Amino acid sequence: MAKTLENRVALVTGGARGIGKAICERLASEGAAVVMVDIMPDVAEQSAAEFRSRGYDAMAVGANVASLQEAEDTVKAVMEKYGRLDILVNCAGITKDNLLLRMSENDWDAVIAVNLKGSYNFIKAASRPMMKARYGKIVNISSVVGRAGNAGQINYSASKAGVIGMTKSVAKELGSRNIFANAVAPGYIETDMTRALPEEARKAFADAIPLKRAGQPEDVANVVYFLCSPMSDYVTGQVINVCGGFLM
Ligand code: NAI
């Protein structure tokens, strides 16, 4: 039986590790060629090589999502290699947490530049070939804190709320071209990003989750796959929480 994403080409930012890598794995296992875009080119290449050794079609590109030029160059390279771009997942993200009064302007700017502008950059670059092809699935990784807010994360929560607004606007603007845009809002997922948190903070997070445990990158990847697959062909402009019931 043909795989559901056979002949599809997927670009995943932040694809070198964590949730992005799990998304690449899920999409590749369904037959898509995956382009793993990351600011850590060596780690991205290592992950792509690992995928290729398992028979997947995978390519690594080193790029900073905060640069529109690098986004455009990346999409150009994908079009040169594959001649199409069907799926875009904006997953690259950073945190620079601090309470409002201690948050530096640099930390505000850096988080907005990567999480919010980075998503704009890749949507803008990818939408051209998608519009031409009259097909595209865009999934933006937001966060439950973009919906609920979180003390100590005004920059991060603003960037992730912005991603939700952008997702809905893109869905409205490009729906008539058969381009879908949805967001996934993960809760507490075990990755390098959250492993950096102190033990007490991680325990407090887990206690507040109805399922009483952290999620895994694969839990997010499954929902992203759904939104990239034909199973979601009447779903656009939506935000799906993947958070063990933390936010309802
Ligand atoms: P991670 O830190 O393990 O992975 C993030 C990836 O993005 C890394 O490979 C990193 O090199 C890349 N990256 C960072 N800045 C970049 C830039 N300027 N250009 C290109 N690539 C860049 O983090 P994790 O946990 O896998 O997070 C992935 C996404 O999920 C992020 O957008 C994060 O905000 C979001 N998220 C994560 C949650 C969690 O609990 N881990 C919860 C909610 C959302």
Short mmCIF file of C-alpha atoms and ligand atoms in Angstrom, two decimals:
data_model
loop_
_atom_site.label_atom_id
_atom_site.label_comp_id
_atom_site.label_asym_id
_atom_site.label_seq_id
_atom_site.Cartn_x
_atom_site.Cartn_y
_atom_site.Cartn_z
CA MET A 1 0.00 0.00 0.00
CA ALA A 2 1.30 3.47 -0.86
CA LYS A 3 2.38 5.54 2.09
CA THR A 4 0.22 8.61 2.84
CA LEU A 5 3.02 11.14 2.20
CA GLU A 6 4.68 9.42 -0.75
CA ASN A 7 6.21 11.99 -3.17
CA ARG A 8 5.65 14.82 -0.68
CA VAL A 9 8.54 17.08 0.30
CA ALA A 10 8.52 18.45 3.85
CA LEU A 11 10.69 21.23 5.28
CA VAL A 12 10.98 21.24 9.06
CA THR A 13 12.78 24.09 10.82
CA GLY A 14 14.51 23.16 14.05
CA GLY A 15 14.63 19.65 12.61
CA ALA A 16 18.03 18.66 14.00
CA ARG A 17 16.80 17.50 17.40
CA GLY A 18 13.91 17.35 19.87
CA ILE A 19 10.36 17.80 18.63
CA GLY A 20 11.52 18.86 15.14
CA LYS A 21 13.53 15.68 14.67
CA ALA A 22 10.61 13.54 15.85
CA ILE A 23 8.38 15.33 13.32
CA CYS A 24 10.93 14.62 10.55
CA GLU A 25 10.99 10.97 11.56
CA ARG A 26 7.19 10.68 11.52
CA LEU A 27 6.82 12.39 8.13
CA ALA A 28 9.72 10.40 6.64
CA SER A 29 8.24 7.14 7.90
CA GLU A 30 5.06 8.05 5.97
CA GLY A 31 7.09 8.44 2.78
CA ALA A 32 7.94 12.17 2.67
CA ALA A 33 11.38 13.49 1.79
CA VAL A 34 12.42 15.65 4.73
CA VAL A 35 14.53 18.80 4.71
CA MET A 36 15.94 19.37 8.19
CA VAL A 37 16.71 23.06 8.62
CA ASP A 38 18.64 24.09 11.70
CA ILE A 39 21.04 26.67 13.06
CA MET A 40 23.22 23.74 14.19
CA PRO A 41 24.28 22.38 10.77
CA ASP A 42 26.45 19.58 12.17
CA VAL A 43 23.66 18.18 14.33
CA ALA A 44 21.20 18.52 11.44
CA GLU A 45 23.59 16.68 9.11
CA GLN A 46 24.10 13.94 11.71
CA SER A 47 20.33 13.49 12.05
CA ALA A 48 19.85 13.51 8.26
CA ALA A 49 22.64 10.93 7.83
CA GLU A 50 21.01 8.75 10.50
CA PHE A 51 17.70 8.94 8.59
CA ARG A 52 19.34 8.16 5.26
CA SER A 53 21.01 5.12 6.79
CA ARG A 54 17.49 3.91 7.63
CA GLY A 55 16.35 4.34 4.03
CA TYR A 56 14.61 7.71 4.39
CA ASP A 57 15.11 10.59 1.95
CA ALA A 58 16.59 13.33 4.17
CA MET A 59 18.63 16.47 3.57
CA ALA A 60 20.13 18.90 6.09
CA VAL A 61 20.37 22.66 5.58
CA GLY A 62 22.17 24.99 7.99
CA ALA A 63 20.20 28.24 8.30
CA ASN A 64 19.09 30.81 10.84
CA VAL A 65 15.32 31.10 10.61
CA ALA A 66 15.51 34.71 11.79
CA SER A 67 16.94 35.66 8.38
CA LEU A 68 14.45 36.08 5.52
CA GLN A 69 17.33 35.78 3.04
CA GLU A 70 18.36 32.42 4.52
CA ALA A 71 14.75 31.25 4.41
CA GLU A 72 14.50 32.17 0.74
CA ASP A 73 17.85 30.54 -0.06
CA THR A 74 16.74 27.38 1.74
CA VAL A 75 13.48 27.13 -0.19
CA LYS A 76 15.40 27.77 -3.42
CA ALA A 77 17.76 24.89 -2.60
CA VAL A 78 14.78 22.62 -1.91
CA MET A 79 13.14 23.57 -5.21
CA GLU A 80 16.41 22.93 -7.06
CA LYS A 81 16.77 19.50 -5.50
CA TYR A 82 13.18 18.26 -5.39
CA GLY A 83 11.20 20.67 -7.62
CA ARG A 84 8.40 20.91 -5.03
CA LEU A 85 7.60 21.84 -1.44
CA ASP A 86 4.37 20.45 -0.03
CA ILE A 87 4.75 20.68 3.73
CA LEU A 88 6.27 23.33 5.99
CA VAL A 89 6.60 22.82 9.73
CA ASN A 90 7.90 25.81 11.69
CA CYS A 91 9.39 24.21 14.76
CA ALA A 92 12.63 26.14 15.44
CA GLY A 93 12.27 27.93 18.74
CA ILE A 94 14.18 29.31 21.68
CA THR A 95 13.45 30.53 25.20
CA LYS A 96 15.15 33.33 27.11
CA ASP A 97 13.09 33.42 30.28
CA ASN A 98 13.08 36.16 32.86
CA LEU A 99 10.63 38.23 34.85
CA LEU A 100 9.45 41.35 33.06
CA LEU A 101 11.58 43.82 34.98
CA ARG A 102 14.70 41.72 34.49
CA MET A 103 14.10 40.87 30.85
CA SER A 104 16.60 42.61 28.61
CA GLU A 105 15.62 44.15 25.31
CA ASN A 106 18.03 41.72 23.63
CA ASP A 107 16.25 38.72 25.12
CA TRP A 108 12.89 40.09 24.02
CA ASP A 109 14.16 40.74 20.48
CA ALA A 110 15.95 37.40 20.13
CA VAL A 111 12.92 35.30 21.03
CA ILE A 112 10.58 37.29 18.78
CA ALA A 113 13.12 37.11 15.93
CA VAL A 114 13.40 33.32 16.01
CA ASN A 115 9.96 32.15 17.12
CA LEU A 116 7.72 34.70 15.41
CA LYS A 117 9.66 36.32 12.59
CA GLY A 118 11.32 32.99 11.79
CA SER A 119 7.89 31.48 11.13
CA TYR A 120 6.91 34.46 8.97
CA ASN A 121 10.16 34.15 7.01
CA PHE A 122 9.60 30.51 6.12
CA ILE A 123 5.88 30.89 5.45
CA LYS A 124 6.64 33.76 3.09
CA ALA A 125 9.38 31.83 1.28
CA ALA A 126 7.42 28.56 1.08
CA SER A 127 4.09 30.08 0.08
CA ARG A 128 5.33 30.99 -3.42
CA PRO A 129 5.91 27.42 -4.64
CA MET A 130 2.85 26.27 -2.68
CA MET A 131 0.62 28.84 -4.38
CA LYS A 132 1.95 27.82 -7.77
CA ALA A 133 1.25 24.17 -7.01
CA ARG A 134 -2.11 25.01 -5.43
CA TYR A 135 -1.22 22.79 -2.50
CA GLY A 136 0.46 23.25 0.84
CA LYS A 137 0.23 22.13 4.45
CA ILE A 138 1.74 24.56 6.95
CA VAL A 139 2.01 23.64 10.62
CA ASN A 140 3.36 26.11 13.14
CA ILE A 141 4.54 24.96 16.54
CA SER A 142 3.11 27.31 19.13
CA SER A 143 2.83 26.51 22.85
CA VAL A 144 0.17 26.32 25.54
CA VAL A 145 1.79 29.40 27.08
CA GLY A 146 0.90 31.32 23.91
CA ARG A 147 -2.73 30.68 24.88
CA ALA A 148 -2.57 30.81 28.68
CA GLY A 149 0.43 33.09 29.40
CA ASN A 150 3.21 32.24 31.85
CA ALA A 151 5.05 34.36 34.41
CA GLY A 152 8.69 34.70 33.39
CA GLN A 153 7.99 34.16 29.71
CA ILE A 154 6.50 37.37 28.31
CA ASN A 155 8.76 37.23 25.27
CA TYR A 156 8.14 33.53 24.60
CA SER A 157 4.39 33.63 25.24
CA ALA A 158 4.03 36.74 23.05
CA SER A 159 5.94 35.02 20.24
CA LYS A 160 3.81 31.88 20.52
CA ALA A 161 0.54 33.85 20.69
CA GLY A 162 1.74 35.74 17.62
CA VAL A 163 2.29 32.45 15.83
CA ILE A 164 -1.38 31.56 16.47
CA GLY A 165 -2.61 34.88 15.04
CA MET A 166 -0.35 34.45 12.03
CA THR A 167 -1.58 30.88 11.49
CA LYS A 168 -5.21 32.00 11.37
CA SER A 169 -4.43 34.90 9.02
CA VAL A 170 -2.48 32.61 6.67
CA ALA A 171 -5.36 30.12 6.74
CA LYS A 172 -7.76 32.90 5.70
CA GLU A 173 -5.43 34.37 3.09
CA LEU A 174 -4.34 31.16 1.40
CA GLY A 175 -7.29 28.81 1.93
CA SER A 176 -8.63 29.55 -1.55
CA ARG A 177 -5.29 28.28 -2.96
CA ASN A 178 -5.70 24.97 -1.15
CA ILE A 179 -3.02 25.90 1.35
CA PHE A 180 -3.74 24.84 4.92
CA ALA A 181 -2.31 26.48 8.03
CA ASN A 182 -2.72 25.07 11.52
CA ALA A 183 -0.89 25.36 14.81
CA VAL A 184 0.02 22.80 17.43
CA ALA A 185 0.40 23.97 21.01
CA PRO A 186 2.50 21.52 23.02
CA GLY A 187 2.49 21.55 26.80
CA TYR A 188 5.37 20.11 28.76
CA ILE A 189 7.36 17.86 26.43
CA GLU A 190 10.61 16.15 27.44
CA THR A 191 13.40 17.60 25.24
CA ASP A 192 16.75 19.37 25.71
CA MET A 193 14.77 22.62 26.05
CA THR A 194 12.84 21.42 29.10
CA ARG A 195 15.64 19.25 30.51
CA ALA A 196 17.39 22.58 31.19
CA LEU A 197 14.67 23.45 33.76
CA PRO A 198 15.30 22.84 37.47
CA GLU A 199 14.00 19.51 38.89
CA GLU A 200 11.34 21.23 41.10
CA ALA A 201 9.95 23.16 38.13
CA ARG A 202 9.65 19.97 36.08
CA LYS A 203 7.89 18.20 38.96
CA ALA A 204 5.48 21.11 39.42
CA PHE A 205 4.66 21.01 35.70
CA ALA A 206 3.98 17.27 35.77
CA ASP A 207 1.76 17.59 38.88
CA ALA A 208 -0.43 20.16 37.12
CA ILE A 209 -1.07 17.84 34.14
CA PRO A 210 -4.20 15.62 34.33
CA LEU A 211 -2.23 12.75 32.77
CA LYS A 212 0.46 13.34 35.46
CA ARG A 213 3.40 13.02 33.12
CA ALA A 214 5.39 14.95 30.55
CA GLY A 215 4.74 14.34 26.87
CA GLN A 216 7.28 12.95 24.41
CA PRO A 217 8.34 14.54 21.10
CA GLU A 218 6.50 11.70 19.31
CA ASP A 219 3.21 12.80 20.90
CA VAL A 220 3.56 16.15 19.13
CA ALA A 221 4.84 14.54 15.92
CA ASN A 222 1.71 12.36 15.66
CA VAL A 223 -0.59 15.40 15.65
CA VAL A 224 1.66 17.29 13.23
CA TYR A 225 1.55 14.27 10.93
CA PHE A 226 -2.27 14.32 11.06
CA LEU A 227 -2.22 17.99 10.04
CA CYS A 228 0.18 17.25 7.16
CA SER A 229 -1.80 14.28 5.91
CA PRO A 230 -4.94 14.02 3.75
CA MET A 231 -6.82 13.06 6.93
CA SER A 232 -7.01 16.77 7.80
CA ASP A 233 -8.16 18.04 4.41
CA TYR A 234 -11.07 19.96 5.95
CA VAL A 235 -9.08 21.38 8.87
CA THR A 236 -7.44 24.80 8.65
CA GLY A 237 -6.85 27.77 10.97
CA GLN A 238 -7.00 25.55 14.05
CA VAL A 239 -4.84 25.24 17.15
CA ILE A 240 -4.52 21.79 18.69
CA ASN A 241 -3.15 21.44 22.21
CA VAL A 242 -0.89 18.46 22.87
CA CYS A 243 -0.50 18.84 26.59
CA GLY A 244 -1.92 15.87 28.51
CA GLY A 245 -4.99 17.97 29.36
CA PHE A 246 -2.98 20.76 31.01
CA LEU A 247 -4.95 23.38 29.08
CA MET A 248 -8.58 22.77 28.18
P1 NAI B 1 15.06 22.04 21.18
O1 NAI B 1 15.86 23.15 21.75
O2 NAI B 1 15.38 20.64 21.54
O3 NAI B 1 15.03 22.14 19.58
C1 NAI B 1 14.91 23.37 18.93
C2 NAI B 1 15.68 23.29 17.64
O4 NAI B 1 15.57 24.57 16.98
C3 NAI B 1 17.16 23.04 17.86
O5 NAI B 1 17.63 22.04 17.00
C4 NAI B 1 17.79 24.39 17.56
O6 NAI B 1 19.12 24.33 17.09
C5 NAI B 1 16.83 24.95 16.52
N1 NAI B 1 16.94 26.40 16.41
C6 NAI B 1 16.97 27.29 17.44
N2 NAI B 1 17.13 28.53 16.95
C7 NAI B 1 17.17 28.43 15.61
C8 NAI B 1 17.33 29.38 14.56
N3 NAI B 1 17.48 30.68 14.81
N4 NAI B 1 17.35 28.93 13.28
C9 NAI B 1 17.22 27.60 13.02
N5 NAI B 1 17.09 26.68 13.96
C10 NAI B 1 17.06 27.07 15.25
O7 NAI B 1 13.54 22.40 21.56
P2 NAI B 1 12.19 21.55 21.48
O8 NAI B 1 11.73 21.35 22.85
O9 NAI B 1 12.33 20.42 20.55
O10 NAI B 1 11.22 22.67 20.85
C11 NAI B 1 10.78 22.65 19.51
C12 NAI B 1 9.65 23.66 19.38
O11 NAI B 1 8.57 23.27 20.25
C13 NAI B 1 10.03 25.08 19.76
O12 NAI B 1 9.39 25.98 18.90
C14 NAI B 1 9.45 25.20 21.16
O13 NAI B 1 9.18 26.54 21.48
C15 NAI B 1 8.20 24.38 21.04
N6 NAI B 1 7.67 23.92 22.30
C16 NAI B 1 8.39 23.07 23.10
C17 NAI B 1 7.85 22.63 24.30
C18 NAI B 1 8.57 21.70 25.20
O14 NAI B 1 8.04 21.42 26.29
N7 NAI B 1 9.72 21.17 24.84
C19 NAI B 1 6.52 23.09 24.74
C20 NAI B 1 5.86 23.96 23.84
C21 NAI B 1 6.43 24.35 22.65
#
